[in-house]
XYZ file of N, CA and C in Angstrom:
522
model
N -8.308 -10.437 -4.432
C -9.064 -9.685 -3.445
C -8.476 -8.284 -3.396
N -9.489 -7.429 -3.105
C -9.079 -6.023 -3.587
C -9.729 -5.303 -2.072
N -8.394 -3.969 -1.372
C -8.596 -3.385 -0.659
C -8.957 -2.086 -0.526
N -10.060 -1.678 -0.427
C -10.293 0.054 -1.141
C -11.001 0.752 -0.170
N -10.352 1.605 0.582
C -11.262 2.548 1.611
C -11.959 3.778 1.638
N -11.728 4.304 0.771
C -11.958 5.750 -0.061
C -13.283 5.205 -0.806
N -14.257 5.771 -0.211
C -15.830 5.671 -1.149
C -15.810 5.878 -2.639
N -15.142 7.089 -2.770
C -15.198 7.609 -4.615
C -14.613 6.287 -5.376
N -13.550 5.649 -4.866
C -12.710 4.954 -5.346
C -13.019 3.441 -5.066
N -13.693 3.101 -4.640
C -14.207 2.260 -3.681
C -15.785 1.585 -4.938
N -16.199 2.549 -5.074
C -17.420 2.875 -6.411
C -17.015 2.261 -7.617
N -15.464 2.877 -7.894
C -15.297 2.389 -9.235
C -14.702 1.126 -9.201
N -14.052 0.941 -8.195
C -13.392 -0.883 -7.890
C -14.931 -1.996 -7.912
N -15.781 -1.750 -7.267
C -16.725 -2.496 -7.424
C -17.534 -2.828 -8.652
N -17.685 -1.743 -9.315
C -18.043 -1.671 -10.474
C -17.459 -2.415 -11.903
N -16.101 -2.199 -11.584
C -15.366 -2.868 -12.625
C -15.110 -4.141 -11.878
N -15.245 -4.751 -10.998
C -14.766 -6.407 -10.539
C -16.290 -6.669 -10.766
N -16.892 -6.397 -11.377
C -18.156 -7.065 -11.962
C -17.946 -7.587 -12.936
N -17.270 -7.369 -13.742
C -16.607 -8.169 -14.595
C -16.144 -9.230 -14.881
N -15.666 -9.529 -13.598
C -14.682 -10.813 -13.217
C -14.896 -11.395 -12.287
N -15.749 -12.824 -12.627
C -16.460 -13.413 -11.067
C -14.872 -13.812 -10.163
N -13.803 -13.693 -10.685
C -13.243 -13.985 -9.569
C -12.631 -13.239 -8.693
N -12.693 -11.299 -8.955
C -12.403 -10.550 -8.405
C -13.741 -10.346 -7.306
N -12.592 -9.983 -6.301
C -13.499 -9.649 -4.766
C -13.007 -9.113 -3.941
N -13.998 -7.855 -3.630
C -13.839 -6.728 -3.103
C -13.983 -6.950 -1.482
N -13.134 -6.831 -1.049
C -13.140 -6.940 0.738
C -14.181 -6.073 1.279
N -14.054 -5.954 2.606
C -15.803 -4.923 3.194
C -14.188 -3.480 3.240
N -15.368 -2.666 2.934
C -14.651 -1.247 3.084
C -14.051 -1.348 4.273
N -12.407 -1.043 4.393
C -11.493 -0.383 5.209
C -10.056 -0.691 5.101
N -9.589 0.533 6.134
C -7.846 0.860 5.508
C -7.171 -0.358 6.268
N -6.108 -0.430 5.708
C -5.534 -1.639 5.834
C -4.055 -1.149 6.890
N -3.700 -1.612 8.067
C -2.848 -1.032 8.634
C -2.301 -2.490 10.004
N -1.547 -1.398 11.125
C -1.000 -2.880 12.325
C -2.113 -2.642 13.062
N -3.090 -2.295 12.624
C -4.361 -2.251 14.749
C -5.400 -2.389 13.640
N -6.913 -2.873 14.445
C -7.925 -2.530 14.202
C -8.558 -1.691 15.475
N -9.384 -0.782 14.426
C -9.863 0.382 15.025
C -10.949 1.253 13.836
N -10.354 2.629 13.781
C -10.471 3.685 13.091
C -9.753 4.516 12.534
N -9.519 5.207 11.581
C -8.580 6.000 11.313
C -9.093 7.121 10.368
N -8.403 8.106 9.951
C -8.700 8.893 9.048
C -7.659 9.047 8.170
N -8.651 9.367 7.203
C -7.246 9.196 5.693
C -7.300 10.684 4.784
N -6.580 11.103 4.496
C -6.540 12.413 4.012
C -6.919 11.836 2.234
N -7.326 12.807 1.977
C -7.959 12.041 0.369
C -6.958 13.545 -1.011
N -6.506 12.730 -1.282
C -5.701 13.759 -2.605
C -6.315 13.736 -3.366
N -6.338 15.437 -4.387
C -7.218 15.651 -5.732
C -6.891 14.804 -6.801
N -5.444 13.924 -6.651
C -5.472 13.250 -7.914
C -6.009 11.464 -7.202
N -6.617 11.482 -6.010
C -7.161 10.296 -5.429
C -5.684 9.296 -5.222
N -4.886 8.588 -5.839
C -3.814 7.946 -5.857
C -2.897 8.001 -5.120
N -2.474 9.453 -4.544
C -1.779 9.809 -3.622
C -2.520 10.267 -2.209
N -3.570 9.958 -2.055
C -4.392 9.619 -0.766
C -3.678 9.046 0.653
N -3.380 9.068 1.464
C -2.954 8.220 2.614
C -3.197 8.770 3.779
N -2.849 8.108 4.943
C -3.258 7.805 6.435
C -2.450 9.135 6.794
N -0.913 8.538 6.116
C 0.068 9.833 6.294
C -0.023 11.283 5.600
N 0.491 12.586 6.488
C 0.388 13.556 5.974
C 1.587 13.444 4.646
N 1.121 14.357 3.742
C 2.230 14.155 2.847
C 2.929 15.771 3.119
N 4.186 15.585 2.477
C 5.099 16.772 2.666
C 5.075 17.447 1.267
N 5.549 18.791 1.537
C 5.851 20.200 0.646
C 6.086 19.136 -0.779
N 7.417 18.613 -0.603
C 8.411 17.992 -1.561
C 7.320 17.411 -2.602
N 6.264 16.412 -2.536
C 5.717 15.919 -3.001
C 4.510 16.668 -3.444
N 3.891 17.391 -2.509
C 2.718 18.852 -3.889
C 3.856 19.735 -4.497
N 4.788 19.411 -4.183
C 5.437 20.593 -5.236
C 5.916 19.764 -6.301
N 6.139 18.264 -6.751
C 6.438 17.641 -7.559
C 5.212 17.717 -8.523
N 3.895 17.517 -7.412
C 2.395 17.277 -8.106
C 1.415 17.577 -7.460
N 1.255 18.980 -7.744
C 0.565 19.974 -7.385
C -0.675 19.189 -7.094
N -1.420 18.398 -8.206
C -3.017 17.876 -7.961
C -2.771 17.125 -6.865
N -1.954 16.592 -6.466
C -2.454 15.854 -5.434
C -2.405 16.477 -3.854
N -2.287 16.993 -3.943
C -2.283 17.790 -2.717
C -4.177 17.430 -1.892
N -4.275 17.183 -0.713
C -4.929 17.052 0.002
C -6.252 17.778 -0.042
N -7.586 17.215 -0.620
C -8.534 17.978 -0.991
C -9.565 17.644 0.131
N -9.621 16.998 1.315
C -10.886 16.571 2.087
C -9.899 15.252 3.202
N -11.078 14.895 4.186
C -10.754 13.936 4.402
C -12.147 12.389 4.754
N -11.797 11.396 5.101
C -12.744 10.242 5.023
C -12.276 9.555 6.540
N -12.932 9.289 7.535
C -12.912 8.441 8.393
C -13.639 7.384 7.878
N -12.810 6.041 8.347
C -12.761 4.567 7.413
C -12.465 3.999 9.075
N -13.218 2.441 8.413
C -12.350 1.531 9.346
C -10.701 1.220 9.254
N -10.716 0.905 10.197
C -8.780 0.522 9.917
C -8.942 -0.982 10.220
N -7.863 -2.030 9.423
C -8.054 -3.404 9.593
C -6.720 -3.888 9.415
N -6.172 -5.185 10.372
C -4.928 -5.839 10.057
C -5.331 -6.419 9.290
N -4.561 -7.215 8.146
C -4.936 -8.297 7.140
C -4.759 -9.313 7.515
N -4.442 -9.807 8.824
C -4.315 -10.695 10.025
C -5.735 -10.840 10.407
N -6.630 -10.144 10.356
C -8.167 -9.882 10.987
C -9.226 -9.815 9.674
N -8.816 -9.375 8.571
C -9.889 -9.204 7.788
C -9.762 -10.578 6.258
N -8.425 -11.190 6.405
C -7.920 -11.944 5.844
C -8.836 -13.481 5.665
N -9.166 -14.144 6.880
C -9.614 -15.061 7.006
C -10.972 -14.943 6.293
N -11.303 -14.132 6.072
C -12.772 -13.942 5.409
C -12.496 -14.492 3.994
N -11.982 -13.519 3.288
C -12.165 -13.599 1.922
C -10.487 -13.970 1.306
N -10.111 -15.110 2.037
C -8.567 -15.752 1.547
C -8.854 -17.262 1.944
N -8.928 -18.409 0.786
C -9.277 -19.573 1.379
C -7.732 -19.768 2.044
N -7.796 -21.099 2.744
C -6.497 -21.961 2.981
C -5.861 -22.355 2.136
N -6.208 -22.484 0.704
C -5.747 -23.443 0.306
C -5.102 -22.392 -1.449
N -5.222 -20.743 -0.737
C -4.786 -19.954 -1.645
C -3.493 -19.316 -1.799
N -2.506 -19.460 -2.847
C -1.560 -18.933 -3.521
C -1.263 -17.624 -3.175
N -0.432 -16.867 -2.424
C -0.818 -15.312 -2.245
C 0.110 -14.529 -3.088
N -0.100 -13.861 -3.150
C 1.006 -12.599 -3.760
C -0.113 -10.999 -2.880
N 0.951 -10.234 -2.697
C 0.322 -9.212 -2.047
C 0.761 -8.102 -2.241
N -0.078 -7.132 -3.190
C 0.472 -5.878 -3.794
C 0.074 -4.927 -2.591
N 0.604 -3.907 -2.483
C 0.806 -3.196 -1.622
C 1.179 -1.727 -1.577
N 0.150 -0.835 -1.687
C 0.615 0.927 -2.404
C -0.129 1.874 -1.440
N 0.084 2.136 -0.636
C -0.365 2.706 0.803
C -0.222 4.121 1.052
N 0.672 4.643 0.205
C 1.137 5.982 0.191
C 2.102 5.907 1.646
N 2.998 5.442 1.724
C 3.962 5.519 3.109
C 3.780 4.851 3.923
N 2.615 4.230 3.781
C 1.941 2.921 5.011
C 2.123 1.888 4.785
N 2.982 1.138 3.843
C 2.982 0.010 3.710
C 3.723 -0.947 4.842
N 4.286 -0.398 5.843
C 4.925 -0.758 6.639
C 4.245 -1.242 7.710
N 3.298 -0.260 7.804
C 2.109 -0.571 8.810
C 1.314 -1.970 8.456
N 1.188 -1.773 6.852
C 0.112 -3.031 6.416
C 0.801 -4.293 6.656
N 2.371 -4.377 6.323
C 3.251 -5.516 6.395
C 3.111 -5.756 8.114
N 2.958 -4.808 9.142
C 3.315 -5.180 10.632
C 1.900 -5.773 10.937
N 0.605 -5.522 10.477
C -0.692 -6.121 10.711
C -0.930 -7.456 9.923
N 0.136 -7.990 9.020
C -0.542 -8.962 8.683
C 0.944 -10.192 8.751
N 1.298 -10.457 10.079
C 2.336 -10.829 10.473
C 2.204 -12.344 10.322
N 0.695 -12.969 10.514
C 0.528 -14.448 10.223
C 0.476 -14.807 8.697
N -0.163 -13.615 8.102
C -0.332 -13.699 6.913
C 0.707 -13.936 5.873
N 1.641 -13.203 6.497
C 3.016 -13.378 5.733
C 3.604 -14.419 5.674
N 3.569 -15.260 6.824
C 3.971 -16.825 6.701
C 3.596 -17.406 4.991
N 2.480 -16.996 4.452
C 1.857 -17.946 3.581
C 2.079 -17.197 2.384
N 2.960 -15.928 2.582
C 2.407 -14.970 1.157
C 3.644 -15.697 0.748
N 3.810 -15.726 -0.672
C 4.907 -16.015 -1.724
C 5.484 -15.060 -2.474
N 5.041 -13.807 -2.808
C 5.368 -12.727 -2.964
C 4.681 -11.594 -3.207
N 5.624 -10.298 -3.241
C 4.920 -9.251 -2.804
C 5.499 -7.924 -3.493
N 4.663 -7.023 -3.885
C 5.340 -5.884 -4.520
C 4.614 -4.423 -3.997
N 5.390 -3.730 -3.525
C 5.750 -2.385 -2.667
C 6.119 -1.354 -3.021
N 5.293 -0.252 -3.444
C 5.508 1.080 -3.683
C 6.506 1.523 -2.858
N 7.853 1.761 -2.824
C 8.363 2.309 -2.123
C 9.224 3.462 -2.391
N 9.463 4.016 -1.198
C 9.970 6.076 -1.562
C 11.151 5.737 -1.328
N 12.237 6.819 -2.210
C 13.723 6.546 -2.383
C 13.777 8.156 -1.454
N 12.919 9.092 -1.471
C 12.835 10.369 -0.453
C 11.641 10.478 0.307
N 11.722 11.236 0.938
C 10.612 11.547 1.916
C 9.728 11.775 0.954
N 8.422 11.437 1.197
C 7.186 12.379 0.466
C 6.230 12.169 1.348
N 5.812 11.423 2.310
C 4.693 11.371 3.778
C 5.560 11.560 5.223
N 4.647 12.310 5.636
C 5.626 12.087 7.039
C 5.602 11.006 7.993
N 6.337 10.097 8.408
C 6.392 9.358 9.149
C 6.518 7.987 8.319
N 7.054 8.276 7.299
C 6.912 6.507 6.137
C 8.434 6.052 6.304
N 8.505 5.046 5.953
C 9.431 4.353 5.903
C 10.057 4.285 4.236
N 11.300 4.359 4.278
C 12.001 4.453 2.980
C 12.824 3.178 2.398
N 13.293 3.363 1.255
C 13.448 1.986 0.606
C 14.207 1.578 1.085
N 15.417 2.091 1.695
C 16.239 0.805 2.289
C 15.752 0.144 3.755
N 15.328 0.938 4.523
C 14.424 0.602 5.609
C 13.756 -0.619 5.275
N 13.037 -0.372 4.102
C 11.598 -1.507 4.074
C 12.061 -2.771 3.387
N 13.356 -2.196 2.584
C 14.156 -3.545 1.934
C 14.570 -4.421 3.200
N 15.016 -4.145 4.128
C 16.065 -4.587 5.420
C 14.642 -5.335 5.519
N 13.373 -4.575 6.001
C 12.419 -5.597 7.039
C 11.917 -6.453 6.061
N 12.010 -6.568 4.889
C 10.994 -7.536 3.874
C 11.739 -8.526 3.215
N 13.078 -8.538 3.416
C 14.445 -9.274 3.609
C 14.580 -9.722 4.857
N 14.183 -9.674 6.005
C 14.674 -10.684 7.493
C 13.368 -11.325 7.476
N 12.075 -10.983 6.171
C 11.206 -12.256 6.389
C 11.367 -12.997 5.744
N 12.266 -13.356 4.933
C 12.391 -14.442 3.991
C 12.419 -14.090 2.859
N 12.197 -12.504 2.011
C 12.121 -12.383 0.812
C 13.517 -12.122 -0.118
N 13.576 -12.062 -1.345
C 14.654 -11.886 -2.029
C 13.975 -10.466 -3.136
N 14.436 -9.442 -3.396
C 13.918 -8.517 -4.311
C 14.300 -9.033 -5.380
N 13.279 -9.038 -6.719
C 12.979 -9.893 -7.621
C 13.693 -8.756 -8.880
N 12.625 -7.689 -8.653
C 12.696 -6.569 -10.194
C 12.407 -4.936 -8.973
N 12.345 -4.235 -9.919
C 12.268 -2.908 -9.490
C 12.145 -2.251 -10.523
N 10.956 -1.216 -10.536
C 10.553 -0.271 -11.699
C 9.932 0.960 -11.280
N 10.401 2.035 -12.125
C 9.835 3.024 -11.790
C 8.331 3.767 -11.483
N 8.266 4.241 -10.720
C 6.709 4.511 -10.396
C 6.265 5.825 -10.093
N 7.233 7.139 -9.499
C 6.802 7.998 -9.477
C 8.329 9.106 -9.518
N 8.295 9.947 -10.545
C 9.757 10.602 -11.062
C 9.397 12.125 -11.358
N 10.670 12.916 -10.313
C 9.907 14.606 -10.592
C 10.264 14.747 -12.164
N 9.608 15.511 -12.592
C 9.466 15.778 -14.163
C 10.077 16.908 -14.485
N 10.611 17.603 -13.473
C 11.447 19.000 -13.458
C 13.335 18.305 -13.275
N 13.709 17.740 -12.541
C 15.069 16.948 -12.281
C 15.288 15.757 -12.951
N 14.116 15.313 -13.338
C 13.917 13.771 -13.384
C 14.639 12.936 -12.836
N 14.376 13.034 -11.618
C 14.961 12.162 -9.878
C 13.623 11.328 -10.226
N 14.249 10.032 -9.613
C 13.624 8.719 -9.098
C 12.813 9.337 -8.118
N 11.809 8.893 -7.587
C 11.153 9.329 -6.279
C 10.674 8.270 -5.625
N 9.909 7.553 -6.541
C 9.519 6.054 -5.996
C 9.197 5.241 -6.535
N 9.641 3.541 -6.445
C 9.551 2.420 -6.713
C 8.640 1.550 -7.025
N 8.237 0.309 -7.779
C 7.567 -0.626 -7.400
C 8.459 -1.616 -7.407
N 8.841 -2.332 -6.163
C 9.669 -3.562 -5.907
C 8.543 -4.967 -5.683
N 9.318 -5.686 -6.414
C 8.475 -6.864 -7.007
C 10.135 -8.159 -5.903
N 8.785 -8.738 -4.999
C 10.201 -9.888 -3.721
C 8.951 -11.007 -3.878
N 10.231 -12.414 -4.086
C 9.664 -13.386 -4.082
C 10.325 -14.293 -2.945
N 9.544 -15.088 -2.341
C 10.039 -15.891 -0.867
C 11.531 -16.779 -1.677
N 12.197 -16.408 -0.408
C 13.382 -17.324 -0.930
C 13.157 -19.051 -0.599
């Protein structure tokens, strides 16, 4: 099951899970701890898109992404939008790339987590959104739920220092 709130992007996810009767696209909206509304700032390179503003540090790593528009979306816990399109009797793993929000998505889907088995998390080793949570932060909270960090690989590296910037951490339930 696939979460996509951004229309442009949203277009091409549907399009290609046509492919695959077993891919399925949730109803459009951002994934966070409340349901409501929200607005999401949309980046020129789309990928670096998020809820959160992003900082200097990060358009100056990558200029395209810098903030080209924005999209008001629904906002949804995965606690609330979950029961729809997740049987009972399903296996979870739960990828997770939020641009700095993943913290939010982990605090909205608090029942959900009981059942997930593992999970892998874009996470920032520096600031690059304001108000995100950083890797040791998110290691501490995704570790007092039961997880163990599995692997870790690189995911986003300035190309001028070649500094680490951010992660994909791959945690499986202990």
């Amino acid at each position: 099951v696939s979460f996509e709130p951004l229309a442009a992007a949203r277009e091409v996810l549907l399009e290609i899970s046509e492919q695959d009767p077993l891919w399925e696209v949730a109803p459009c909206a951002a994934i966070g701890e409340e349901d409501g509304d929200i607005e999401l700032n949309v980046a020129g390179n789309s990928v670096s898109s998020s809820v959160l503003e992003m900082l200097e540090n990060h358009v100056h790593v990558a200029p395209e992404s810098k903030y080209v528009g924005k999209e008001n979306v629904p906002l949804r816990k995965l606690d609330t939008i979950a029961p729809d399109c997740i049987g009972d009797d399903s296996v979870l793993f739960l990828k997770i790339d939020t641009q700095g929000y993943e913290d939010r998505v982990l605090k909205g889907a608090q029942q959900l987590l009981k059942r997930i088995v593992g999970m892998q998390l874009e996470l920032s080793l520096v600031p690059l959104y304001e108000g995100q949570c950083l890797f040791d932060e998110m290691i501490d909270y995704v570790k007092s739920h039961g997880f163990d960090l599995w692997a870790i690989s690189s995911a986003f590296t300035d190309p001028d220092s070649g500094r680490l910037l951010q992660v994909d951490a791959t945690f499986f339930r202990r």
